[in-house]
mmCIF file of C-alpha atoms in Angstrom:
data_model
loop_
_atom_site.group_PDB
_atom_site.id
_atom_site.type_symbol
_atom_site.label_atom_id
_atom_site.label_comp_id
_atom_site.label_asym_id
_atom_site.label_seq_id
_atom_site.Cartn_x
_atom_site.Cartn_y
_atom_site.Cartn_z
ATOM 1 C CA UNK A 1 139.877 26.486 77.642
ATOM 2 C CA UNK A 2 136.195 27.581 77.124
ATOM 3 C CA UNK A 3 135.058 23.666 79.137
ATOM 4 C CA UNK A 4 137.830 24.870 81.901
ATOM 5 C CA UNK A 5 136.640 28.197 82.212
ATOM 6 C CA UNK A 6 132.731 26.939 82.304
ATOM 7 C CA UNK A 7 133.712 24.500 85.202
ATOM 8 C CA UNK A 8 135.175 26.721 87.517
ATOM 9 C CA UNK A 9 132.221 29.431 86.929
ATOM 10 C CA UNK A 10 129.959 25.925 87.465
ATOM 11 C CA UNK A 11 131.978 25.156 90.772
ATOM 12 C CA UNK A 12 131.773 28.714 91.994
ATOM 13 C CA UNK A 13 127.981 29.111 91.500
ATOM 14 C CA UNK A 14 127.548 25.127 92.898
ATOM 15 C CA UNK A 15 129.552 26.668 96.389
ATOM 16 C CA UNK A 16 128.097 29.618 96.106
ATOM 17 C CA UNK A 17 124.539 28.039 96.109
ATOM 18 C CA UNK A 18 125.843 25.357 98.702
ATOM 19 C CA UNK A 19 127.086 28.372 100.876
ATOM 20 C CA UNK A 20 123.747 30.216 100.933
ATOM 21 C CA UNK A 21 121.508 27.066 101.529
ATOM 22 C CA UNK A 22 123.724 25.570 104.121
ATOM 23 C CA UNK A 23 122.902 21.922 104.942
ATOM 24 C CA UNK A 24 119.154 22.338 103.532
ATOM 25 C CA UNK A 25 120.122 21.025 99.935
ATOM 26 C CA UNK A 26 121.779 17.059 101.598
ATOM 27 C CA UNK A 27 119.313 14.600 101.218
ATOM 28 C CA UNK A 28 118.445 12.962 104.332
ATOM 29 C CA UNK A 29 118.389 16.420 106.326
ATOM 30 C CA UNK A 30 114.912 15.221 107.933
ATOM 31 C CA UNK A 31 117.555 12.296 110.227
ATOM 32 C CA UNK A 32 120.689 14.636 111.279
ATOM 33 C CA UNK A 33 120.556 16.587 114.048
ATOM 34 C CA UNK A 34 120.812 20.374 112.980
ATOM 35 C CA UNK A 35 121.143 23.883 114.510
ATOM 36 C CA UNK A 36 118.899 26.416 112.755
ATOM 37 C CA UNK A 37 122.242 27.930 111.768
ATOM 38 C CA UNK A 38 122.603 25.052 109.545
ATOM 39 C CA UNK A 39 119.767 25.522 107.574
ATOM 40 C CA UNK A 40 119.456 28.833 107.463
ATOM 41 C CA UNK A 41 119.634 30.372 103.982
ATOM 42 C CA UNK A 42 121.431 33.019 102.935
ATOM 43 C CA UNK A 43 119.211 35.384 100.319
ATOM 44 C CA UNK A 44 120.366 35.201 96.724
ATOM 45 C CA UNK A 45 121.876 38.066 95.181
ATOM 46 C CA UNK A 46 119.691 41.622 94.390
ATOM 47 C CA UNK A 47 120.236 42.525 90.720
ATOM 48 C CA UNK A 48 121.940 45.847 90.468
ATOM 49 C CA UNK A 49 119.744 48.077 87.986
ATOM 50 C CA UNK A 50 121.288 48.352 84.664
ATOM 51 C CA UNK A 51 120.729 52.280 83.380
ATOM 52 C CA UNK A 52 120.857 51.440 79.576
ATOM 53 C CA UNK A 53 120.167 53.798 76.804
ATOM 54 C CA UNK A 54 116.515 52.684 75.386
ATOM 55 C CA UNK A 55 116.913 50.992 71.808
ATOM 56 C CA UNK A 56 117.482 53.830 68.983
ATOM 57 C CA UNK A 57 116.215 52.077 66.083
ATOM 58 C CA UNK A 58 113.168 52.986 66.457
ATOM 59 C CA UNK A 59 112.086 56.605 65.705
ATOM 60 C CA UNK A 60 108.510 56.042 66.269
ATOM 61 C CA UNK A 61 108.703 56.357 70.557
ATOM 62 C CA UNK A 62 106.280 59.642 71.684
ATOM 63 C CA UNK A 63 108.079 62.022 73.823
ATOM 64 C CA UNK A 64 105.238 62.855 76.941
ATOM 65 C CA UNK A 65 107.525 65.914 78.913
ATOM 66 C CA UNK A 66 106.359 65.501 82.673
ATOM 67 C CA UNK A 67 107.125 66.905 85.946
ATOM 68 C CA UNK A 68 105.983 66.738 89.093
ATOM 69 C CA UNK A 69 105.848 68.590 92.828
ATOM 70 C CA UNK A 70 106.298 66.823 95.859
ATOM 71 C CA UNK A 71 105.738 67.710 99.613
ATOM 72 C CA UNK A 72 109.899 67.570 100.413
ATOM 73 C CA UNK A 73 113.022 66.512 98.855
ATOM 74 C CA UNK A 74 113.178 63.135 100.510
ATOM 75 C CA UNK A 75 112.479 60.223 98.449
ATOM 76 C CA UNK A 76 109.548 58.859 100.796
ATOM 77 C CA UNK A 77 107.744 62.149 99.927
ATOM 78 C CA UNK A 78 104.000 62.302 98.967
ATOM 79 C CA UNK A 79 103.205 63.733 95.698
ATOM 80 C CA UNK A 80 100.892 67.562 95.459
ATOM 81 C CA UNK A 81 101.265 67.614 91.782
ATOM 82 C CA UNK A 82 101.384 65.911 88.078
ATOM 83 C CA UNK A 83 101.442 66.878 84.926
ATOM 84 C CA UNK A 84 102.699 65.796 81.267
ATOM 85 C CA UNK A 85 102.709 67.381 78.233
ATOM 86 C CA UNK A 86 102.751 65.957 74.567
ATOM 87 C CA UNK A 87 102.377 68.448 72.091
ATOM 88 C CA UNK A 88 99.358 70.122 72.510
ATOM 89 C CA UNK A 89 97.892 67.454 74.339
ATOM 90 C CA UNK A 90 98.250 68.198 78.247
ATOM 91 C CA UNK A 91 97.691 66.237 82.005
ATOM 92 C CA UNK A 92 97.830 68.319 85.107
ATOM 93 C CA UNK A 93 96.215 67.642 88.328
ATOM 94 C CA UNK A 94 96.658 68.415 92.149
ATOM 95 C CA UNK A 95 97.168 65.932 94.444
ATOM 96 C CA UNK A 96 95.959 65.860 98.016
ATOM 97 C CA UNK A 97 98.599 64.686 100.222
ATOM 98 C CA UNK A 98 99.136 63.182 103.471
ATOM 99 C CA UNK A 99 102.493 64.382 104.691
ATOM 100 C CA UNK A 100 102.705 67.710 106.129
ATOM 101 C CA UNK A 101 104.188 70.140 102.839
ATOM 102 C CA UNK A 102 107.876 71.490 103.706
ATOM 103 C CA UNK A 103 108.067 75.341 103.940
ATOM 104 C CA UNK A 104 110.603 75.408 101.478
ATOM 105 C CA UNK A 105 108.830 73.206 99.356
ATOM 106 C CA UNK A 106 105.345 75.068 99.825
ATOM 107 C CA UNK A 107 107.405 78.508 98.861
ATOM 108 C CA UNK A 108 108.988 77.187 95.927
ATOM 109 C CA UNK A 109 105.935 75.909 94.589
ATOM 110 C CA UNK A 110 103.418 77.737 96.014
ATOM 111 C CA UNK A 111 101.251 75.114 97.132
ATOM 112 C CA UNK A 112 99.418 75.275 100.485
ATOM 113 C CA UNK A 113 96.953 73.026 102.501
ATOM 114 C CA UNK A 114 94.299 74.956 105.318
ATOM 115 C CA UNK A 115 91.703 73.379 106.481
ATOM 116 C CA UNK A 116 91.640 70.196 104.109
ATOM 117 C CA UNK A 117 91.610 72.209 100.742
ATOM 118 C CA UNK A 118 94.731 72.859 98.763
ATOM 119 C CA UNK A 119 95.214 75.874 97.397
ATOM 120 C CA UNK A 120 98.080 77.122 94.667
ATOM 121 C CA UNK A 121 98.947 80.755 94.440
ATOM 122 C CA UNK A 122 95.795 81.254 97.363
ATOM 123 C CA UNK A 123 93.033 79.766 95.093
ATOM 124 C CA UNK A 124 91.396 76.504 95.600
ATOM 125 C CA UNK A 125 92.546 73.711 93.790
ATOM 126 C CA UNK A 126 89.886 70.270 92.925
ATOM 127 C CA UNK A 127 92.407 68.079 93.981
ATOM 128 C CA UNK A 128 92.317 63.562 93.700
ATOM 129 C CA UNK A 129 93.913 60.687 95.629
ATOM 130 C CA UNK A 130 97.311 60.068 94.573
ATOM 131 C CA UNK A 131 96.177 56.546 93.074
ATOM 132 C CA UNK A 132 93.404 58.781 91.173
ATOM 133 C CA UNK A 133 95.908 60.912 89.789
ATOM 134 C CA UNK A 134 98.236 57.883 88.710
ATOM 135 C CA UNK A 135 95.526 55.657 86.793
ATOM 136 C CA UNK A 136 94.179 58.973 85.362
ATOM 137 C CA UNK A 137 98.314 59.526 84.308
ATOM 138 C CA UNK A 138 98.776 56.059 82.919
ATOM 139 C CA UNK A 139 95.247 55.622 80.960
ATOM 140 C CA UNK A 140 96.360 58.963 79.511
ATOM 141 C CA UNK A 141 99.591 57.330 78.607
ATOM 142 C CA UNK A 142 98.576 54.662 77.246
ATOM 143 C CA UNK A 143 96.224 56.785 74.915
ATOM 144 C CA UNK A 144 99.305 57.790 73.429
ATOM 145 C CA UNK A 145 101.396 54.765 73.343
ATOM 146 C CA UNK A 146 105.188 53.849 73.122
ATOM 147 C CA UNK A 147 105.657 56.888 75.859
ATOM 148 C CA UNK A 148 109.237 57.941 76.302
ATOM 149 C CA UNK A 149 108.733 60.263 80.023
ATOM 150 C CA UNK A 150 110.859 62.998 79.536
ATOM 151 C CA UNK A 151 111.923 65.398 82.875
ATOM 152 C CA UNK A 152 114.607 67.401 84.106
ATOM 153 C CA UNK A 153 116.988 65.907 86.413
ATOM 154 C CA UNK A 154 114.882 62.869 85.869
ATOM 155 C CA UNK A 155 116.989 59.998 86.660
ATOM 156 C CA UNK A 156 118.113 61.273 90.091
ATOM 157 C CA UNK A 157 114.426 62.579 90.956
ATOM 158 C CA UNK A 158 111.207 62.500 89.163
ATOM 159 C CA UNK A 159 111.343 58.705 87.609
ATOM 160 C CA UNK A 160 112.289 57.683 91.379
ATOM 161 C CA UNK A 161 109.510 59.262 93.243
ATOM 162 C CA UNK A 162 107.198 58.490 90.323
ATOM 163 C CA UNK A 163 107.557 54.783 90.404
ATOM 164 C CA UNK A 164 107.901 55.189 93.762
ATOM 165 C CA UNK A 165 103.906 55.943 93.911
ATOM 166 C CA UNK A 166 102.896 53.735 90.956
ATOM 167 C CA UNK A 167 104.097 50.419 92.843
ATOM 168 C CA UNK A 168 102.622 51.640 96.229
ATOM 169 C CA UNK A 169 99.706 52.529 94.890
ATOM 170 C CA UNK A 170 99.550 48.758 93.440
ATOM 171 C CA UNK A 171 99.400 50.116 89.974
ATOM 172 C CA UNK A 172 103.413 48.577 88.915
ATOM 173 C CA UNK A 173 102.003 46.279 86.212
ATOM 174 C CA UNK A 174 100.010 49.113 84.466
ATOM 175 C CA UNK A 175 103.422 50.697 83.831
ATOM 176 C CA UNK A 176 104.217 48.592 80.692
ATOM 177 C CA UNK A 177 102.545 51.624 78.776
ATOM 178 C CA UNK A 178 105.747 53.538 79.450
ATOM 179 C CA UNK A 179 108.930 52.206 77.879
ATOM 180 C CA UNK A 180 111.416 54.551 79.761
ATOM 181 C CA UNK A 181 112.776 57.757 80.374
ATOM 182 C CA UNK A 182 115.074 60.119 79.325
ATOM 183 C CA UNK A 183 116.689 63.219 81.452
ATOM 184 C CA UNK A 184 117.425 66.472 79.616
ATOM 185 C CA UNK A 185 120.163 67.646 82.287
ATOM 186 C CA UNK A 186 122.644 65.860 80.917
ATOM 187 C CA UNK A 187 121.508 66.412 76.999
ATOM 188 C CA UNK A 188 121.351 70.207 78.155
ATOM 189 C CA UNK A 189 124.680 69.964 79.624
ATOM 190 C CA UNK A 190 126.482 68.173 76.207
ATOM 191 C CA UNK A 191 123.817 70.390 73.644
ATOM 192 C CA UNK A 192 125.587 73.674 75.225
ATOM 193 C CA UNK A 193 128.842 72.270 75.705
ATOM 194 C CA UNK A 194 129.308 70.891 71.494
ATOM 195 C CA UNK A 195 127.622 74.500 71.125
ATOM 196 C CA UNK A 196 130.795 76.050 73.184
ATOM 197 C CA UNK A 197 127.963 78.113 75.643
ATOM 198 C CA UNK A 198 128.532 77.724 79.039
ATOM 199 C CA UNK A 199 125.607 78.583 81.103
ATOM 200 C CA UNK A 200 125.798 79.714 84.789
ATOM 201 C CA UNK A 201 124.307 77.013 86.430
ATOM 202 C CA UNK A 202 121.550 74.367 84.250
ATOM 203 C CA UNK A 203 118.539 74.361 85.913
ATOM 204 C CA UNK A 204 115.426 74.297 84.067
ATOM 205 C CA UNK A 205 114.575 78.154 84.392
ATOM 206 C CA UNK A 206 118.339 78.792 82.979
ATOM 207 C CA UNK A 207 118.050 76.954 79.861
ATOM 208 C CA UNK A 208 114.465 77.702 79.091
ATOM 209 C CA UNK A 209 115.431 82.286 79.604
ATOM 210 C CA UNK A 210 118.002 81.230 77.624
ATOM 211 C CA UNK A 211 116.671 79.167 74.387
ATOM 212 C CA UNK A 212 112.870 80.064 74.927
ATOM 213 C CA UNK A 213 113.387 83.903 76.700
ATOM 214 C CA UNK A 214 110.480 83.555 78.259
ATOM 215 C CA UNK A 215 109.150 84.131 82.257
ATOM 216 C CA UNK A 216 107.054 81.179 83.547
ATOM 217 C CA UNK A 217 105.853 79.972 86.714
ATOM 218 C CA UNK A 218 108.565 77.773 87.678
ATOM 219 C CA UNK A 219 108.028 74.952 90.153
ATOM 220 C CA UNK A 220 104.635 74.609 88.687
ATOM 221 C CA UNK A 221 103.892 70.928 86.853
ATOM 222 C CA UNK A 222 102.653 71.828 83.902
ATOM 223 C CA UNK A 223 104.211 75.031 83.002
ATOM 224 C CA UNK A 224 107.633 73.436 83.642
ATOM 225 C CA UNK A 225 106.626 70.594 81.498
ATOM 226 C CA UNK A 226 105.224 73.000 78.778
ATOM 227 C CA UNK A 227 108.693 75.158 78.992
ATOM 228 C CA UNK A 228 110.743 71.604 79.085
ATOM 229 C CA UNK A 229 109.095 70.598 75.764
ATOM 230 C CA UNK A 230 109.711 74.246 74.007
ATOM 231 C CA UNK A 231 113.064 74.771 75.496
ATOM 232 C CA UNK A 232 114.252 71.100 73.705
ATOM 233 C CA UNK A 233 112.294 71.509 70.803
ATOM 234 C CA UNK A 234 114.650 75.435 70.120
ATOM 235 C CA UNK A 235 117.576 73.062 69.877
ATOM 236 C CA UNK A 236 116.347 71.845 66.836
ATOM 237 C CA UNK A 237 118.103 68.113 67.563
ATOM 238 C CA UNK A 238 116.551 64.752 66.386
ATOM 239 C CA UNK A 239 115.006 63.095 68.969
ATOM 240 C CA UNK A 240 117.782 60.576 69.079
ATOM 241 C CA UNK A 241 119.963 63.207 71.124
ATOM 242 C CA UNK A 242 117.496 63.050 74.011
ATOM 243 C CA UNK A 243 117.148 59.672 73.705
ATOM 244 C CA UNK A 244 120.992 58.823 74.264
ATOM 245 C CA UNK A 245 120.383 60.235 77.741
ATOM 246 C CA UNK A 246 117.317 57.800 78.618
ATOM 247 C CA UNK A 247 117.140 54.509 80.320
ATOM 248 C CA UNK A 248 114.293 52.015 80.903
ATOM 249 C CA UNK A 249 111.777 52.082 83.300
ATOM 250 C CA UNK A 250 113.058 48.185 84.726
ATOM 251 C CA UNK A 251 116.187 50.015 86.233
ATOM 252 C CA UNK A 252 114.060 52.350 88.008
ATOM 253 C CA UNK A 253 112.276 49.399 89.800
ATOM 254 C CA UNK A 254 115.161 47.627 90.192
ATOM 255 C CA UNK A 255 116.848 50.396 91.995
ATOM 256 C CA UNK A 256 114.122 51.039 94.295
ATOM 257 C CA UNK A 257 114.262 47.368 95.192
ATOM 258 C CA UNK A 258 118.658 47.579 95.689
ATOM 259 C CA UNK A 259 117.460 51.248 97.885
ATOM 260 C CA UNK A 260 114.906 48.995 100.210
ATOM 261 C CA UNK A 261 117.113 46.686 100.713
ATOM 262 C CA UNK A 262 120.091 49.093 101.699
ATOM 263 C CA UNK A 263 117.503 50.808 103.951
ATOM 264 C CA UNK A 264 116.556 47.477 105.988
ATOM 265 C CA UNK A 265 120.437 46.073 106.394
ATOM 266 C CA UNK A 266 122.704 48.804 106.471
ATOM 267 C CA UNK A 267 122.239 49.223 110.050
ATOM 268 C CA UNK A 268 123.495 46.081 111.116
ATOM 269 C CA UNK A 269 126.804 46.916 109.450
ATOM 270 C CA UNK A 270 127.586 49.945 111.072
ATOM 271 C CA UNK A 271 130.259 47.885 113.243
ATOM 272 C CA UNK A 272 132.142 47.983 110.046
ATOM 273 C CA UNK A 273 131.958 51.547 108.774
ATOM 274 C CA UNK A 274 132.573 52.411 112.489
ATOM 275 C CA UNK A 275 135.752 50.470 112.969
ATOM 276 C CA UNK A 276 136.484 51.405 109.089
ATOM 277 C CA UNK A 277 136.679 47.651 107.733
ATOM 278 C CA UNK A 278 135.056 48.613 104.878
ATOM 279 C CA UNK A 279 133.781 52.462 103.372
ATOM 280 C CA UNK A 280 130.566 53.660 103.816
ATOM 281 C CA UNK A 281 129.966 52.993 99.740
ATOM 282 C CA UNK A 282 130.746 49.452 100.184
ATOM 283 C CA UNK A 283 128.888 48.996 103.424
ATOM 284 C CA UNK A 284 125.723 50.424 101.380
ATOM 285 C CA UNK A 285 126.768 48.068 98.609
ATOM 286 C CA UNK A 286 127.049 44.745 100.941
ATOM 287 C CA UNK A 287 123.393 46.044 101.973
ATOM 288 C CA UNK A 288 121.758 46.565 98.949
ATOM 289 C CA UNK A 289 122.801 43.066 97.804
ATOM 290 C CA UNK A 290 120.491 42.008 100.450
ATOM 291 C CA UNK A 291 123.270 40.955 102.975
ATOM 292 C CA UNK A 292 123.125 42.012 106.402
ATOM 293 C CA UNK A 293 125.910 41.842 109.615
ATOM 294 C CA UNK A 294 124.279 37.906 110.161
ATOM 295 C CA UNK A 295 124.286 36.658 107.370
ATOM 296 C CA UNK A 296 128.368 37.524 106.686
ATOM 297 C CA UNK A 297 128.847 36.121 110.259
ATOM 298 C CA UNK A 298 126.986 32.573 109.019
ATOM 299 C CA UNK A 299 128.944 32.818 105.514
ATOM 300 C CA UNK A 300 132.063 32.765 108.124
ATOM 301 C CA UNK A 301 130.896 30.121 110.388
ATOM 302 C CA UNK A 302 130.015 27.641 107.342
ATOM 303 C CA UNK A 303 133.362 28.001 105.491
ATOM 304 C CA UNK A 304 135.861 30.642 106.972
ATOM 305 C CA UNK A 305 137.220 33.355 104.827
ATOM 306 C CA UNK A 306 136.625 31.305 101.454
ATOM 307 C CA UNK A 307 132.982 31.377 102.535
ATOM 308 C CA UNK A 308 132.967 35.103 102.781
ATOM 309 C CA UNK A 309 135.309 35.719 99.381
ATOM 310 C CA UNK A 310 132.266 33.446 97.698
ATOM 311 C CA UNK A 311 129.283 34.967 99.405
ATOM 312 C CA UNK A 312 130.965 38.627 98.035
ATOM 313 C CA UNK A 313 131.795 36.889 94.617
ATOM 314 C CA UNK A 314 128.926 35.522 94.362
ATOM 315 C CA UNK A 315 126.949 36.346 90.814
ATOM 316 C CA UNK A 316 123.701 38.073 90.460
ATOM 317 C CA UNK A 317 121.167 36.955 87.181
ATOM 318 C CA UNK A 318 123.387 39.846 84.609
ATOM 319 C CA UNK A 319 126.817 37.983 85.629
ATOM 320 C CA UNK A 320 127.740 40.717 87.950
ATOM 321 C CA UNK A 321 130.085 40.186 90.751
ATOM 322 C CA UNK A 322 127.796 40.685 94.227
ATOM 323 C CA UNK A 323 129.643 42.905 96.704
ATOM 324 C CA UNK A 324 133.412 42.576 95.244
ATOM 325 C CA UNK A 325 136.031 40.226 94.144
ATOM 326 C CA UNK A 326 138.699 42.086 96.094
ATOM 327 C CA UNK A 327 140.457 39.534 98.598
ATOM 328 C CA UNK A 328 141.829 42.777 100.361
ATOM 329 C CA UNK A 329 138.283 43.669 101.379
ATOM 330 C CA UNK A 330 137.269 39.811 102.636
ATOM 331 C CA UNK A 331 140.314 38.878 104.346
ATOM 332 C CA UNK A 332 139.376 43.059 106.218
ATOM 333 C CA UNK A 333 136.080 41.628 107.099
ATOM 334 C CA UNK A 334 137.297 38.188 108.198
ATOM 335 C CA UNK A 335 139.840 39.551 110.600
ATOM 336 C CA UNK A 336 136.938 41.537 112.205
ATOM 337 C CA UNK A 337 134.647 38.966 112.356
ATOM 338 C CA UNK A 338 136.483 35.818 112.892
ATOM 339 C CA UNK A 339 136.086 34.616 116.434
ATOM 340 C CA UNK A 340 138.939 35.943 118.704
#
């Protein structure tokens, strides 16, 4: 059973390969006659990122709480602020950004530009170049060694945007230093919910009034990375409980890579999610896989609705399934696209 079941996973990845290469891998290509549809290949699969909980065995990984302020919400924004905390030991500096600072950013954080000079709370600020500020960042983590980031809401925001910076300002293969992250929303959310205490909502300023009882300048780097640190220390946990909510800096790459590839295909598939083939989630899915409207229509053209059920089915380098396995969806797609 296990030599079956190894050569039909061998025959699917041999037609899957086959599928996405077209003619290119027959020998003696360079004497047929070809279209450029023949040879045209097919990208391989884009690894989904894989958000696993760091190893626990070791109890020797540095906690470094760090936050930072950006010029908007969006995930392309520029960075005005950065700052870590471990123990006593503290990193803070102001960054001088390109991108024009979103009122409602600017009031939340109180952080200004006039006339080329930042200022926070209306005093001057010595601010740096964003790739300043990130090699002054990592040689400070690296000082420390085996750094665990730590951040509020991190996983959705703060380990994006920061490794967001670090690989465009060509700095990606300093961040070995780091080994991951962890996010204290959701260890917040289960500390308070084994302790029966429901909070009204669970942002940072909540929790820390309501372990620490302290005001602070919130929206500022440091002193939300200083009140992060105090707030989760009060809980008196081991610092396996924070660590059961972190994940490794590798999925945060890998799902900015999956994010720019959504961004540059998912336009060509809006005949699909107009004409409701497929949902918008899948369409974003089929996109991120680094599949665009084209490259479906050539999976077609080379081998009909089997050649679209293996270009979805296709495996990425974990084992995981592509797009989907769901026939429902392919045979949706192949009615649409087939040629009428």
């Amino acid at each position: 059973r296990r030599r079956l079941n190894f050569g039909k996973r061998k025959s699917a990845v041999q037609k899957a390969n086959e599928l996405r290469e077209g003619i290119s891998y027959e020998s003696n290509i360079e004497s047929s006659t070809v279209s450029a549809a023949d040879i045209e290949l097919i990208p391989e699969p884009v690894d989904a990122p894989i958000f696993k909980t760091l190893p626990t065995d070791s109890t020797n990984r540095e906690m470094v709480y760090f936050d930072l302020e950006t010029t908007s919400l969006s995930k392309d924004c520029d960075l005005t602020q950065l700052a870590g905390v471990h123990c006593q030991n503290c990193f803070n500096q102001y960054i001088m950004s390109e991108k024009v600072i979103d009122a409602r950013a600017s009031d939340a954080t109180n952080i200004v530009i006039e006339d080329g000079k930042m200022l926070y709370n209306g005093r001057v600020v010595h601010t740096v170049t964003v790739a300043e500020c990130l090699t002054s960042f990592l040689d400070w983590c690296e000082n420390i060694e085996n750094v665990v980031l730590v951040a509020h809401n991190c996983k959705v925001f703060d380990s994006v945007r920061l490794i967001n910076h670090i690989n465009k300002a060509g700095l990606s293969h300093r961040i070995s230093c780091v080994s991951g992250f962890a996010d204290t929303l959701p260890f917040f959310k289960q500390y308070f919910k084994e302790k029966d205490d429901k909070l009204a909502n669970y942002k940072e300023s909540t929790i820390v009034a309501k372990l620490v009882g302290k005001a602070y300048s919130a929206h500022n780097a440091l002193e939300d990375s200083k009140m992060l640190q105090e707030a989760v220390n009060k809980t008196q946990v081991s610092k396996l409980a924070v660590l059961a909510h972190s994940f490794s800096t590798d999925a945060v790459v890998q799902s900015l890579v999956r994010d720019d590839n959504k961004n540059r295909n998912i336009d060509s598939l809006v005949q699909l999610t107009d004409n409701k083939i497929c949902s918008q989630t899948m369409a974003n899915k089929i996109a991120a896989s680094g599949l665009k409207l084209d490259h479906l229509k050539l999976a077609l053209e080379r081998n009909g609705e089997e050649g679209l059920q293996s270009l979805f089915g296709d495996k990425d380098s974990k084992g995981r399934v592509r797009v989907t396995a769901s026939k429902k969806i392919v045979k949706a797609v192949f009615e649409f696209l087939k040629p009428k």
